[in-house]
Coordinates of C-alpha atoms in Angstrom, one line a residue:
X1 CA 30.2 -112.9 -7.8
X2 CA 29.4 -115.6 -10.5
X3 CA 25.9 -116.0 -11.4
X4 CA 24.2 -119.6 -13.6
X5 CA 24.9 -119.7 -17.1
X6 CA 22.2 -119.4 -19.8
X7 CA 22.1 -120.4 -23.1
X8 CA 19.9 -117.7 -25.4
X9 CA 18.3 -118.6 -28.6
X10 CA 18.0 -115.4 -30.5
X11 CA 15.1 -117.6 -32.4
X12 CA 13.5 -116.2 -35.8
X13 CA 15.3 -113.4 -37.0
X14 CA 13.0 -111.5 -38.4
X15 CA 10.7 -111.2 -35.5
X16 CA 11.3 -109.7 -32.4
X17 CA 14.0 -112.3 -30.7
X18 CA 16.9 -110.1 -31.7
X19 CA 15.4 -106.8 -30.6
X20 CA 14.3 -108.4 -27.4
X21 CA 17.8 -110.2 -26.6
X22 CA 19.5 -106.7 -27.0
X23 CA 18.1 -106.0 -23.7
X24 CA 19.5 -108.6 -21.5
X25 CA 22.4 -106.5 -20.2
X26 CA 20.4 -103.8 -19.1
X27 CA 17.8 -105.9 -16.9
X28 CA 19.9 -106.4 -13.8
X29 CA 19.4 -110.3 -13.8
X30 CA 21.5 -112.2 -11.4
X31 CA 22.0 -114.4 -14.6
X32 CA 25.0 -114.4 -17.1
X33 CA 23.4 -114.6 -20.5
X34 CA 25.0 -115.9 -23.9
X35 CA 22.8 -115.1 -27.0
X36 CA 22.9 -117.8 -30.0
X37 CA 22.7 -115.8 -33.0
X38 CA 24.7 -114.3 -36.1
X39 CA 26.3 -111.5 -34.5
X40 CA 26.2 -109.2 -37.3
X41 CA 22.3 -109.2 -37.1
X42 CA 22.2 -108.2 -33.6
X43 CA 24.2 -105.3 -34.2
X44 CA 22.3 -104.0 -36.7
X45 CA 18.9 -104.5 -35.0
X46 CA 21.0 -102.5 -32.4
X47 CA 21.7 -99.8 -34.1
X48 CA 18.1 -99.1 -35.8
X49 CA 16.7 -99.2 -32.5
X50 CA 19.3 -97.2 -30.7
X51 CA 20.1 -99.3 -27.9
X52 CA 23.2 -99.0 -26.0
X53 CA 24.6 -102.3 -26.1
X54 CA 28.1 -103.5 -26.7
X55 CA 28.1 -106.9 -28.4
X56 CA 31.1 -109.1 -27.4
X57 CA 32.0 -112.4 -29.0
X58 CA 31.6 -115.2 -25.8
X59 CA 34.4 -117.8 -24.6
X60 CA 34.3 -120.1 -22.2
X61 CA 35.2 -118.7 -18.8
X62 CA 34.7 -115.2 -19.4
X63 CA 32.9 -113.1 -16.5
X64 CA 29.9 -110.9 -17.5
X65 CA 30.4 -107.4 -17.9
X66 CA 27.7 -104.4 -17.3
X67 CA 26.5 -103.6 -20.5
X68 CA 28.0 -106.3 -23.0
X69 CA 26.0 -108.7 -24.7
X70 CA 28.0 -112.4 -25.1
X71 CA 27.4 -113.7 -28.3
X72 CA 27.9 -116.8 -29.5
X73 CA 28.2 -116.6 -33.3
X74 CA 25.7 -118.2 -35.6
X75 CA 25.8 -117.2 -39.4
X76 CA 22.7 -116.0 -40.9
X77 CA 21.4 -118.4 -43.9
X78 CA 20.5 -115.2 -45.9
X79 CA 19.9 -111.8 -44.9
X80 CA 17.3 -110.2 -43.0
X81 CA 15.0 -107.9 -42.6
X82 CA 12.8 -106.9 -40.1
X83 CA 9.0 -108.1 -40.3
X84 CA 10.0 -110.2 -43.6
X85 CA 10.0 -114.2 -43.4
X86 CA 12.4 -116.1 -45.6
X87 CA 12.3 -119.7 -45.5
X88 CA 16.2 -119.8 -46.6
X89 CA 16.4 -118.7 -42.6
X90 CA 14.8 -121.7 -41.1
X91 CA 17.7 -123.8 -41.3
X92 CA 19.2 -120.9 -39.2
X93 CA 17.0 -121.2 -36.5
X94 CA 17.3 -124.9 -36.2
X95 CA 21.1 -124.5 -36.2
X96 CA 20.9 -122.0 -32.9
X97 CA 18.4 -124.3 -31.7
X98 CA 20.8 -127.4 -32.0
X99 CA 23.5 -125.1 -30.4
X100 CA 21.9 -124.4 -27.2
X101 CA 21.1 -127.9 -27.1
X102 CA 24.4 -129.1 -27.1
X103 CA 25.4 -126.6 -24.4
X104 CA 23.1 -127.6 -22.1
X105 CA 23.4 -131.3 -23.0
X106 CA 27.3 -131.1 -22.1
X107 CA 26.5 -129.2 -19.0
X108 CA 28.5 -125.9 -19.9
X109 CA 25.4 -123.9 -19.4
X110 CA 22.9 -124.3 -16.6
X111 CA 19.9 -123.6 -18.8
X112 CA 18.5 -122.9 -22.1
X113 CA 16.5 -119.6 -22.7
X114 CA 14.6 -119.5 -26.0
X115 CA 13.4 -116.1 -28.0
X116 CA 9.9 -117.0 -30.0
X117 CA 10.4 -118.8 -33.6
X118 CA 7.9 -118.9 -36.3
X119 CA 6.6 -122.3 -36.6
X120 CA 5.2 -121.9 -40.3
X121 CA 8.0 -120.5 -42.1
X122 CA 9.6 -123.5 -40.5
X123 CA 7.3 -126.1 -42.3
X124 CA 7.4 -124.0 -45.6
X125 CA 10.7 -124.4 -45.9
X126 CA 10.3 -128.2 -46.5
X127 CA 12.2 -131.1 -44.6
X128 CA 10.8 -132.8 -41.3
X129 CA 7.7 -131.4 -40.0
X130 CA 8.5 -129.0 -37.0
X131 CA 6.2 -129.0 -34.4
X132 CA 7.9 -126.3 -31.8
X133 CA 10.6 -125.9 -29.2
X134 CA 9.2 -128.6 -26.9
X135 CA 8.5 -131.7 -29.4
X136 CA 11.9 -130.7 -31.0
X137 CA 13.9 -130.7 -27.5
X138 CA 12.6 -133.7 -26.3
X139 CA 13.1 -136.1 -29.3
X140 CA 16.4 -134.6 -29.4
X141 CA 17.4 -135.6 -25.8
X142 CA 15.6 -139.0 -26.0
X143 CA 12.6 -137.6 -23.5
X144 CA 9.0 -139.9 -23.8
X145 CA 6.9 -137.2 -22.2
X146 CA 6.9 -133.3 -21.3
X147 CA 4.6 -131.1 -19.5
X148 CA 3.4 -127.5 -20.9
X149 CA 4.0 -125.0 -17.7
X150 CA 3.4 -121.6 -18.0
X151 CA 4.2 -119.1 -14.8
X152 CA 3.3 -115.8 -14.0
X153 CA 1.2 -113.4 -11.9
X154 CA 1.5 -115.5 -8.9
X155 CA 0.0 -118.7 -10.9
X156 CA 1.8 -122.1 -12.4
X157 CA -0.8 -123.5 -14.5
X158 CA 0.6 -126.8 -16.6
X159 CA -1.6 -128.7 -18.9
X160 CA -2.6 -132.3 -20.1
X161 CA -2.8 -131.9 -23.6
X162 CA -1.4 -128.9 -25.4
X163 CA -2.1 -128.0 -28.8
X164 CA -4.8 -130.0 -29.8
X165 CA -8.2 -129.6 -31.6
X166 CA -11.2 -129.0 -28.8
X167 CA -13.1 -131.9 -30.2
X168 CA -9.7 -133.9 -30.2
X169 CA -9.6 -133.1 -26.2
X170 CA -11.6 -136.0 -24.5
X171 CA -9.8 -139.0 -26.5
X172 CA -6.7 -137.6 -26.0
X173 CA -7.1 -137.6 -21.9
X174 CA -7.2 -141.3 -20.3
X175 CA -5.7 -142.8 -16.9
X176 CA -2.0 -143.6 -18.0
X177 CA -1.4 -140.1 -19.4
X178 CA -2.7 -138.4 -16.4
X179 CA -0.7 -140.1 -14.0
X180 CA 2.4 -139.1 -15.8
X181 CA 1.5 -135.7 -16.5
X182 CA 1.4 -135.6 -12.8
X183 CA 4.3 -137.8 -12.0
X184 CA 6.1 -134.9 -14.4
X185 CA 4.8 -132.3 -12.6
X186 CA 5.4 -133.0 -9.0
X187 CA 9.2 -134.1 -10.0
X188 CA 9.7 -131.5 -11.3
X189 CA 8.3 -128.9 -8.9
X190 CA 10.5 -130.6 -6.3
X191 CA 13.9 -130.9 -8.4
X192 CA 13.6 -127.6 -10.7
X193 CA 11.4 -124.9 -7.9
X194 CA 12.9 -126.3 -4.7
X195 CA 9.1 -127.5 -3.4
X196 CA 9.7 -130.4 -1.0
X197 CA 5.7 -131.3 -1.0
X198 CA 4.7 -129.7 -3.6
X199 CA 0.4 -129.6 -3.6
X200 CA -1.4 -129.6 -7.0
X201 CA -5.1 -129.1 -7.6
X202 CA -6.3 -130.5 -11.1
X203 CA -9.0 -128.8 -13.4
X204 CA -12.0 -131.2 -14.6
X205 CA -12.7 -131.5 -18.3
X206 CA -15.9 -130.5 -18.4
X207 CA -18.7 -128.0 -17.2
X208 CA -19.1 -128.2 -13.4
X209 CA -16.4 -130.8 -13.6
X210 CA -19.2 -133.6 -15.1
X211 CA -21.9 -132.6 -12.7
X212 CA -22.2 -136.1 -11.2
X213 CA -22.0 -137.3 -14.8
X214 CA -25.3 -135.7 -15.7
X215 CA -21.9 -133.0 -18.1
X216 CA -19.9 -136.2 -18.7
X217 CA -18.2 -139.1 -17.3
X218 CA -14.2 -138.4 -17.6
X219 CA -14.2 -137.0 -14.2
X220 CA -16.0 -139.9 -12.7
X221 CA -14.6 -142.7 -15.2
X222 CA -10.7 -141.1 -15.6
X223 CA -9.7 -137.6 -13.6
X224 CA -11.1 -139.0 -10.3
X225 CA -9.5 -143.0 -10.6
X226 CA -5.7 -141.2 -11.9
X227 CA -5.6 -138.7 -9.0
X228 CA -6.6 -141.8 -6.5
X229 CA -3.3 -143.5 -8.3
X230 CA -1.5 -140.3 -7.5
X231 CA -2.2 -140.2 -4.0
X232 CA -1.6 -143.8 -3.2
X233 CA 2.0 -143.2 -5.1
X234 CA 2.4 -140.0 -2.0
X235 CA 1.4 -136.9 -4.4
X236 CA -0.6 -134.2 -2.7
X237 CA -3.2 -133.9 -5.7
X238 CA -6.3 -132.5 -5.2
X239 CA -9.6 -131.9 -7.7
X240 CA -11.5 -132.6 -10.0
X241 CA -12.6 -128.6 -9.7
X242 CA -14.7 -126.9 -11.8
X243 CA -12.5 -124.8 -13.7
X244 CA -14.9 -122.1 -13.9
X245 CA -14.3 -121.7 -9.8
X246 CA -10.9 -123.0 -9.6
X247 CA -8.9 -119.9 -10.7
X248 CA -10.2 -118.2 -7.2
X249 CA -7.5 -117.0 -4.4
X250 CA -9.1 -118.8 -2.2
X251 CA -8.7 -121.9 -3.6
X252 CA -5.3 -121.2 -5.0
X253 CA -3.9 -119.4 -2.1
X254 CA -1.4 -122.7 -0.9
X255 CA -1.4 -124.2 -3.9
X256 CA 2.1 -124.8 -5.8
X257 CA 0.2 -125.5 -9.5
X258 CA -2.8 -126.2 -11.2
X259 CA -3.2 -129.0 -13.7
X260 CA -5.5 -127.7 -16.6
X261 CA -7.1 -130.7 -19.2
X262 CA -6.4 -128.3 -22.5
X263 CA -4.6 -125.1 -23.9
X264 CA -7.7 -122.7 -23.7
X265 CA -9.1 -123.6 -20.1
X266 CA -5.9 -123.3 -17.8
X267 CA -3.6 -120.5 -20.0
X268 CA -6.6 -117.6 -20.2
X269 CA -6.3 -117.4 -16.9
X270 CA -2.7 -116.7 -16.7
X271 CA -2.5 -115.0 -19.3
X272 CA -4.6 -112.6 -18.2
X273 CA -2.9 -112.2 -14.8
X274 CA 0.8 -111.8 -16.2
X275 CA 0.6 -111.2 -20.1
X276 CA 3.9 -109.8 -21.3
X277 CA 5.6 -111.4 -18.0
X278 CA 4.5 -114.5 -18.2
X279 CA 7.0 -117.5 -18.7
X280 CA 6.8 -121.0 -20.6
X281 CA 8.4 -123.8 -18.6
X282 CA 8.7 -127.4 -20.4
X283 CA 8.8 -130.0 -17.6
X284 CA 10.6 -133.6 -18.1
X285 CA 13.3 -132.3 -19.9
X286 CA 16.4 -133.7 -18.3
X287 CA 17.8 -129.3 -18.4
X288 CA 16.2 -126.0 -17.5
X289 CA 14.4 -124.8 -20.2
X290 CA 12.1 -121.9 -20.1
X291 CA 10.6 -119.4 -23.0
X292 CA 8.9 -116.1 -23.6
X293 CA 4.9 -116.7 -23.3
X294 CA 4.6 -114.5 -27.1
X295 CA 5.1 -115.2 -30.4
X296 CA 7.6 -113.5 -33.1
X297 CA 5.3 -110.6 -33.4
X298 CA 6.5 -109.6 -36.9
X299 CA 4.6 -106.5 -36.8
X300 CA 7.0 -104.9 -34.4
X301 CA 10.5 -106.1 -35.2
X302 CA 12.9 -103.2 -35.6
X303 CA 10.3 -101.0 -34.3
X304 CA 11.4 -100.4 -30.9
X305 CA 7.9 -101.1 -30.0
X306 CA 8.4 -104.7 -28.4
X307 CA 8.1 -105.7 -25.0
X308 CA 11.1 -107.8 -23.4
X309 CA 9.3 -108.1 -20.2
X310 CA 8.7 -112.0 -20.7
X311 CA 12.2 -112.8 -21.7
X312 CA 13.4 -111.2 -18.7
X313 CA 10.9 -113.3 -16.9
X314 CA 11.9 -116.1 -18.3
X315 CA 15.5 -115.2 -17.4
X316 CA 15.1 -114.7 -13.8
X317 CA 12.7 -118.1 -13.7
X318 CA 15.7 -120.0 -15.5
X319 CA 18.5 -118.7 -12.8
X320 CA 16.6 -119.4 -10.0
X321 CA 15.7 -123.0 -11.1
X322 CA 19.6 -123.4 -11.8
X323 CA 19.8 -122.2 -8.2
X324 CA 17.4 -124.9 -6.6
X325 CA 19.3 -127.5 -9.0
X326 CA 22.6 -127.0 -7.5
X327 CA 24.4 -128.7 -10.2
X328 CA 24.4 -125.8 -12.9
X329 CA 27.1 -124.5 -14.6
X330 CA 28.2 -121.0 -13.3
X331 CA 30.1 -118.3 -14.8

């Protein structure tokens, strides 16, 4: 039985990516997974933690076997240990990174699956400012705009800005970047998740979404004229809802996404429903990308203490969108 290809970034290597990658054979996932890291560091996080993994160095064609972990071999910049950033590493991450790019980009996997990196020790290592997976991935593949979606407990909630200042917020939201946002969002739902009509309600910026302007005028003077756009172009949009009341089932209950205006009024929500399962999804990328909804959680590397849960998630999420694709590449 051959099951869609995905590409692994092991991400930073002291955090937690290694100890969570280690548990990819052992999850069952109709997936054949490839891990993009130094090999040598993989088997030693596998031995201090006492997992029963056999680590097998990948080539093209090869089936997947019950209990082996594919690598794809990445040298380490300098060593590692666990918990401990070194900035001598960053260039490490960014050469996995540009790996998995390139084997999704040639189409020999059918989707890239990325463990958390630490954006700081990134920028302190000097060079180009790094911004994160997303803003890396899409200058590299020549993509103008991509959506934030995160999935889990039932919910997709994808957002209009990302990481942004609150007070930054209101500028940052006008007409043109709505409409694309959704334009984004209902492509992709149909192309990646298989939706053929895909119905999307969208969050208001502000309390009571505006309260007939008496809370503010984007809803009146913005959300309200780019969701009439929307609907003339055929989208099923729906809002502006306060966002206080839109997270209820029965709102949500044949809904395919919510569109939140910022970071901290759509991703509570979902976090709270499917933290530690939850999965990061970055829409308009011309491949399947998805991601683990945590952070490198240094704390816990080689502690046996971390949760893979997420990275499973985000697994499962990436096979079945290679499914609905029908064009990925299958091992």
């Amino acid at each position: 039985m051959s099951f869609p290809l995905l590409a692994v970034s092991s991400g930073e290597p002291a955090g937690i990516g290694p100890d969570i990658c280690l548990d990819l054979p052992q999850a069952g996932l109709n997936a054949h997974c490839v891990v993009f890291g130094d090999k040598n560091l993989l088997a030693e996080r596998a031995r201090l933690l006492g997992k029963p993994v056999r680590l097998r160095n990948y080539c093209a064609g090869m089936p997947s076997e019950p209990g082996v972990l594919d690598i794809c071999h990445i040298p380490l910049r300098a060593p590692v240990r666990a918990g401990v950033l070194n900035t001598a590493n960053a260039a490490y991450v960014l050469d996995i990174l540009d790996a998995v790019y390139r084997g999704v980009e040639d189409g020999r996997f059918a989707a890239m699956l990325t463990a958390p990196l630490h954006k700081g020790v990134m920028n302190d290592a000097g060079g180009a400012f790094f911004s994160g997976h997303t803003e890396y991935l899409a200058e590299k593949s020549g993509t103008r705009q991509v959506v934030m979606m995160l999935a889990g407990g039932g919910l997709r909630v994808a957002l209009a800005t990302t990481h942004l200042p609150l007070h930054a917020v209101p500028g940052a939201i006008d007409k043109p970047l709505l409409l694309s946002v959704l334009r984004i969002l209902d492509g992709d739902l149909r192309r990646k998740f298989g939706i053929a009509a895909p119905k999307i309600l969208v969050a208001g910026l502000n309390p009571h979404a505006g309260e007939g302007g008496h809370l503010g005028r984007e809803e009146i003077d913005i959300i309200t004229p780019a969701l009439s756009a929307a609907r003339a172009e055929g989208l099923d949009v729906h809002g502006p809802f306060p966002a206080d009341t839109l997270f209820q089932p029965f709102m949500l209950k044949d809904a395919d996404a919510v569109l939140a205006m910022y970071h901290d009024q759509g991703l509570p929500v979902l976090k709270f429903a499917s933290f530690g399962q939850g999965v990061n999804i970055t829409l308009g990328l011309p491949f399947i990308r998805t991601s683990v909804d945590h952070g490198t959680a240094l704390d816990l590397a080689g502690s046996g203490r971390a949760d893979s849960g997420s990275l499973m998630a985000a697994a499962r999420l990436a096979a079945e969108m290679a499914a609905c694709t029908n064009g990925g590449r299958r091992a």
